[in-house]
GROMACS .gro file of C-alpha atoms in nm:
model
  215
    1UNK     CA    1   2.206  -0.426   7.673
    2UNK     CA    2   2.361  -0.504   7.955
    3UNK     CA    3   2.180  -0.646   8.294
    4UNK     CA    4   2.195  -0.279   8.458
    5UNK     CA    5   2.026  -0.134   8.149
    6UNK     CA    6   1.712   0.068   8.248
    7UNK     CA    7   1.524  -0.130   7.993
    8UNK     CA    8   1.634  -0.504   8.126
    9UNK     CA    9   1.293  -0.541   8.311
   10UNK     CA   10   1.066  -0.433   8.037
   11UNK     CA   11   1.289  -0.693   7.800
   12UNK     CA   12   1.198  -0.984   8.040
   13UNK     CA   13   0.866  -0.878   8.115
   14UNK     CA   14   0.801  -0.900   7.739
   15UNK     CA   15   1.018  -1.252   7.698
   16UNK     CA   16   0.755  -1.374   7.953
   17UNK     CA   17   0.448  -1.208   7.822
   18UNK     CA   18   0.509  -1.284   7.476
   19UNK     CA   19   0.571  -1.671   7.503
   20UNK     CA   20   0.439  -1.960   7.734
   21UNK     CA   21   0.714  -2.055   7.992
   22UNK     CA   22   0.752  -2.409   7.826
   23UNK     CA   23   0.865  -2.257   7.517
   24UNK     CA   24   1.140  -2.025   7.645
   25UNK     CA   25   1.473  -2.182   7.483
   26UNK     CA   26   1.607  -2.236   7.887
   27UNK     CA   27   1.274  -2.425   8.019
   28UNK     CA   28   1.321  -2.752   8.147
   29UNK     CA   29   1.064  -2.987   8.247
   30UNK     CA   30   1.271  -3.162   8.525
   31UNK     CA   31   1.571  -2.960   8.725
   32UNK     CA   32   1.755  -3.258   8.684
   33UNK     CA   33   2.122  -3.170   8.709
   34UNK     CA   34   2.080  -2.866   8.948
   35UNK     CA   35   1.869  -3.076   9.178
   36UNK     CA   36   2.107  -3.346   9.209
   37UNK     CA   37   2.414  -3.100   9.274
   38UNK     CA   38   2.232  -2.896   9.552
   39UNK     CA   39   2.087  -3.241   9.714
   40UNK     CA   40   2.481  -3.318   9.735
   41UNK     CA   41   2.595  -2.930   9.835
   42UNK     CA   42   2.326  -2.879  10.098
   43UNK     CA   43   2.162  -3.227  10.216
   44UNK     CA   44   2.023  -3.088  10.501
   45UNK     CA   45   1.619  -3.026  10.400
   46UNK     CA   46   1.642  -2.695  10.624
   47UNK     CA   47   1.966  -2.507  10.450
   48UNK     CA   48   1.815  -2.196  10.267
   49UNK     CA   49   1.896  -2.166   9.901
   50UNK     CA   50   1.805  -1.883   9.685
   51UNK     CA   51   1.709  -1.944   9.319
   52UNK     CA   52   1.876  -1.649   9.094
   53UNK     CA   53   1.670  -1.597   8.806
   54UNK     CA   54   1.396  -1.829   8.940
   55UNK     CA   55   1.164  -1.696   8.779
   56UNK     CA   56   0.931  -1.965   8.571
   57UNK     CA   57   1.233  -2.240   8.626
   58UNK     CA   58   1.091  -2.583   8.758
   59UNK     CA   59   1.362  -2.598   8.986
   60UNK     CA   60   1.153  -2.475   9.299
   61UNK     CA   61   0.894  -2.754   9.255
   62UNK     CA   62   1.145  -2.960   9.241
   63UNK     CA   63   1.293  -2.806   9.581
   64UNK     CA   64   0.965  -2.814   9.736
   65UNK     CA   65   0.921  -3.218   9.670
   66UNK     CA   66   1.254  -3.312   9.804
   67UNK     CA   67   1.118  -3.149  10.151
   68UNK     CA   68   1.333  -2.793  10.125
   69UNK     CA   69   1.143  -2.511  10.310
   70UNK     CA   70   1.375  -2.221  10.333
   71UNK     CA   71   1.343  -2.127   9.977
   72UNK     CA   72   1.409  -1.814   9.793
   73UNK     CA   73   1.307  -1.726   9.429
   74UNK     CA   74   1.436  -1.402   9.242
   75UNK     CA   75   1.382  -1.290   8.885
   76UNK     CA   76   1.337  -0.954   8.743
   77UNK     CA   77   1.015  -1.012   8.570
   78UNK     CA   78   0.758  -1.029   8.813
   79UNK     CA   79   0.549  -1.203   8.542
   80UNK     CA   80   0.747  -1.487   8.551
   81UNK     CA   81   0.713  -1.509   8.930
   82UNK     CA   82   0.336  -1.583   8.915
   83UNK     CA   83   0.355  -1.836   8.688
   84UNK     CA   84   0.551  -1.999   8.920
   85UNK     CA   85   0.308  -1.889   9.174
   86UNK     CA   86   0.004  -2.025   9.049
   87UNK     CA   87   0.149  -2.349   8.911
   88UNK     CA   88   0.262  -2.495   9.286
   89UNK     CA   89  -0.081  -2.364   9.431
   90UNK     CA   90  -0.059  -2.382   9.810
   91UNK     CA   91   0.297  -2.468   9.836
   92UNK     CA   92   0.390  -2.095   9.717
   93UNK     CA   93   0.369  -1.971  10.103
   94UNK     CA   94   0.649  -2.189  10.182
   95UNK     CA   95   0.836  -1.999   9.953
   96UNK     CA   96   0.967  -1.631   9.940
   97UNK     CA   97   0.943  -1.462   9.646
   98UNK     CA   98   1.171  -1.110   9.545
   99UNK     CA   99   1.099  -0.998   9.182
  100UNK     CA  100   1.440  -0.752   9.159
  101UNK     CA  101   1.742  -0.700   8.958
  102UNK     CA  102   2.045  -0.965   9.106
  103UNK     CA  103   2.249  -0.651   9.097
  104UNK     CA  104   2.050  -0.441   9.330
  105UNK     CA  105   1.861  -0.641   9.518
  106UNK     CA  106   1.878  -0.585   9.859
  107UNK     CA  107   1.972  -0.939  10.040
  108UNK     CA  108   2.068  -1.041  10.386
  109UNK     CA  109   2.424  -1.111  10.468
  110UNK     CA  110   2.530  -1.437  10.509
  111UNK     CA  111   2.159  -1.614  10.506
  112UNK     CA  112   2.198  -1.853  10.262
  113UNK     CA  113   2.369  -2.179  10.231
  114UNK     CA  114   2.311  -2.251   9.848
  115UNK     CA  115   2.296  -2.026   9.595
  116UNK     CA  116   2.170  -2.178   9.276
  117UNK     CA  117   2.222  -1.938   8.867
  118UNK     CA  118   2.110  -2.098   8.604
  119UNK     CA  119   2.152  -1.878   8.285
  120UNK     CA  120   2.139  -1.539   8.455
  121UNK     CA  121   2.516  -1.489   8.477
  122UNK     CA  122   2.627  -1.535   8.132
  123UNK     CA  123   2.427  -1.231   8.009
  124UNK     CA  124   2.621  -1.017   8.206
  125UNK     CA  125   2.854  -0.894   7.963
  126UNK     CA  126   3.009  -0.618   8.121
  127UNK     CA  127   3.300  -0.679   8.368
  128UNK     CA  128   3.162  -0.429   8.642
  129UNK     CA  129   2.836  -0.599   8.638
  130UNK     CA  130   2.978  -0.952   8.689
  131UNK     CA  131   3.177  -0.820   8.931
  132UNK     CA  132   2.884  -0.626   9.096
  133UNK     CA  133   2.732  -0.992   9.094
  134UNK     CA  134   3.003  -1.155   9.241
  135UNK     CA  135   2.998  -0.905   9.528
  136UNK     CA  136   2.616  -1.000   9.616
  137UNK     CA  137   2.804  -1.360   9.661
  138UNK     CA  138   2.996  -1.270   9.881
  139UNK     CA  139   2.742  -1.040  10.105
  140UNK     CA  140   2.513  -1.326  10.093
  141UNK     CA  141   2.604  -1.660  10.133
  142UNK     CA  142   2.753  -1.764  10.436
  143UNK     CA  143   3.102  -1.862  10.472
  144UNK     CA  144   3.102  -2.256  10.423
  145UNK     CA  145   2.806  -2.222  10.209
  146UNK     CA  146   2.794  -2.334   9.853
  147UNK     CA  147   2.736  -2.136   9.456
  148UNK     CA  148   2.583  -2.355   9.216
  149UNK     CA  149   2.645  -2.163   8.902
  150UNK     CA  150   2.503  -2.309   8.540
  151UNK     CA  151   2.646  -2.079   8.190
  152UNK     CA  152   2.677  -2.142   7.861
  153UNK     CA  153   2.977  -2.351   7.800
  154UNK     CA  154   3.274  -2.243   7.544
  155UNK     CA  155   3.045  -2.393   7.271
  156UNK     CA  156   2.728  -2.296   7.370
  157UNK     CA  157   2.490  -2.032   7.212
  158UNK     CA  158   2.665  -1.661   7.163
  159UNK     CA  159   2.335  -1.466   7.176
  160UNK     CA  160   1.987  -1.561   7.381
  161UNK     CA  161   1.656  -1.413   7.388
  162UNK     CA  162   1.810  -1.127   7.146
  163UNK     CA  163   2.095  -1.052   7.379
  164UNK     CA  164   2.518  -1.128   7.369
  165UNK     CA  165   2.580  -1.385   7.612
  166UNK     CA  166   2.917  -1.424   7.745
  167UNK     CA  167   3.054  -1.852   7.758
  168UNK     CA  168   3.270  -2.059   7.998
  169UNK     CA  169   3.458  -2.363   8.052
  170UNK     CA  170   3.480  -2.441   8.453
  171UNK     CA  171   3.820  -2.286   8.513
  172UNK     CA  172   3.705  -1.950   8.316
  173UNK     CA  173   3.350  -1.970   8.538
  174UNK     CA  174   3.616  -2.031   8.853
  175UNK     CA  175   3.807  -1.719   8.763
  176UNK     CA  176   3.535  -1.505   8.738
  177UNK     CA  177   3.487  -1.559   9.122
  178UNK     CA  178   3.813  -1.556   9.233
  179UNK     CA  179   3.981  -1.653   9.562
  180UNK     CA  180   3.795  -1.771   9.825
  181UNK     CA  181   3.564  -1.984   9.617
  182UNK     CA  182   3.700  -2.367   9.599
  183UNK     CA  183   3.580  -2.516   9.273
  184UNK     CA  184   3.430  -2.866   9.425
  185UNK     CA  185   3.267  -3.010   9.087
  186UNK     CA  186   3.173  -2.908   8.760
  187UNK     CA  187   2.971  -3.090   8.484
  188UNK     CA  188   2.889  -3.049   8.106
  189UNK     CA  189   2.484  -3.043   8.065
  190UNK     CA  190   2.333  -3.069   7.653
  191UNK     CA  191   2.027  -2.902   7.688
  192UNK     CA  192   1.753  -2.950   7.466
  193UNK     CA  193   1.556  -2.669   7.400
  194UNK     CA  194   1.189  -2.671   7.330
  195UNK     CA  195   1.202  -2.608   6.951
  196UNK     CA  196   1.467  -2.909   6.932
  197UNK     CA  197   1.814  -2.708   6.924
  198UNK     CA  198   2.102  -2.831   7.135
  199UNK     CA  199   2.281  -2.595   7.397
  200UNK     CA  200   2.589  -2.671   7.582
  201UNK     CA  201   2.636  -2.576   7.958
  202UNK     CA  202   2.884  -2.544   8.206
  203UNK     CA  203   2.774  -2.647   8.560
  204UNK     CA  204   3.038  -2.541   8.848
  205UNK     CA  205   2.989  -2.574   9.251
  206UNK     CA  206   3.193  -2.391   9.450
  207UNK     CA  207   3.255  -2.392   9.825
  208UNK     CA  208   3.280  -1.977   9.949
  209UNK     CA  209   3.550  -1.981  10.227
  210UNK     CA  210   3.533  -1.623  10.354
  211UNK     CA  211   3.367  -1.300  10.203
  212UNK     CA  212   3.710  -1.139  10.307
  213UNK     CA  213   3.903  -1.340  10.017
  214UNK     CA  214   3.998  -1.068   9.798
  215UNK     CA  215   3.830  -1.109   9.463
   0.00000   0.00000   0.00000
């Protein structure tokens, strides 16, 4: 299955429907390493950062307590979205919330100064589809504007949720993006899943110069 796959939405909807948001393998309690990399990317409390793959992630909360406003959230399962929802409360309407495919989502061009992907991009196995992805970069954050991306690292898992996942160190993730992204840090994260299990990721921030770089 790839991420373009008629059926991706219905496979989400049911990862979300089918087991509390705590127990997914990705959940984290805390944001911890994505919130201090974006505090560092975009210190300024009114730089808009969208959340790919939001969906039940912690990270917004997070977000929302440091004093961000301009916040985004995508995911494909809208299910995932109101758990989100209901668990700020109140604080929801400061955030805007798009339950769509990365790939085909419609998104304004240059209007974002942070774009944060935590374990969306390594299930895109297909080349066209990462580079479908990578071309949604480009349209959407503004030059000067920062890509936090988070995969699985070379010696991470090789399937999740039931589906191939594809793995990088940071100069594979840097490839993948091309010219016109400067690679400005990277870190190596050990996640600890709920059931216990130990998964290895790859954290890379770039800097996007100009969305006329040729890929």
């Amino acid at each position: 299955m790839t991420h373009t796959d008629p059926h991706v939405h219905e496979h989400w909807e049911h990862v979300y429907q089918s087991k509390a948001a705590d127990q997914v393998s990705w959940f984290q309690p805390e944001a911890r390493v994505s919130l201090e990399l974006i505090t560092q990317a975009a210190p300024d409390h009114a730089a808009a950062i969208i959340d790919v793959g939001g969906g039940a992630s912690t990270l917004v909360d997070g977000l929302l307590a440091a004093g961000y406003r301009a916040l985004m959230v995508l995911d494909v399962s809208e299910t995932a979205l109101s758990i989100t929802r209901r668990r700020i409360g109140e604080a929801a309407a400061h955030v805007t919330w798009l339950r769509a495919n990365v790939l085909d989502a419609s998104l304004p061009s240059a209007a974002f100064d942070l774009w944060h992907d935590r374990a969306v991009f390594h299930f895109l196995t297909a080349a066209g589809d990462r580079q479908r992805y990578v071309s949604q970069v480009r349209h959407a954050v503004r030059p000067g504007g920062h890509v936090l991306m988070a995969t699985f690292a070379e010696d991470g898992p090789t399937r999740c949720s039931g589906l191939d996942v594809a793995r990088y160190s940071a100069d594979e993730l840097h490839a993948q993006f091309g010219s016109g992204f400067e690679l400005v840090t990277s870190r190596r994260e050990v996640h600890r899943t709920p059931s216990g299990a130990e998964q290895a990721f790859t954290y890379c921030v770039f800097r996007f110069a100009s969305p006329a770089a040729a890929p």
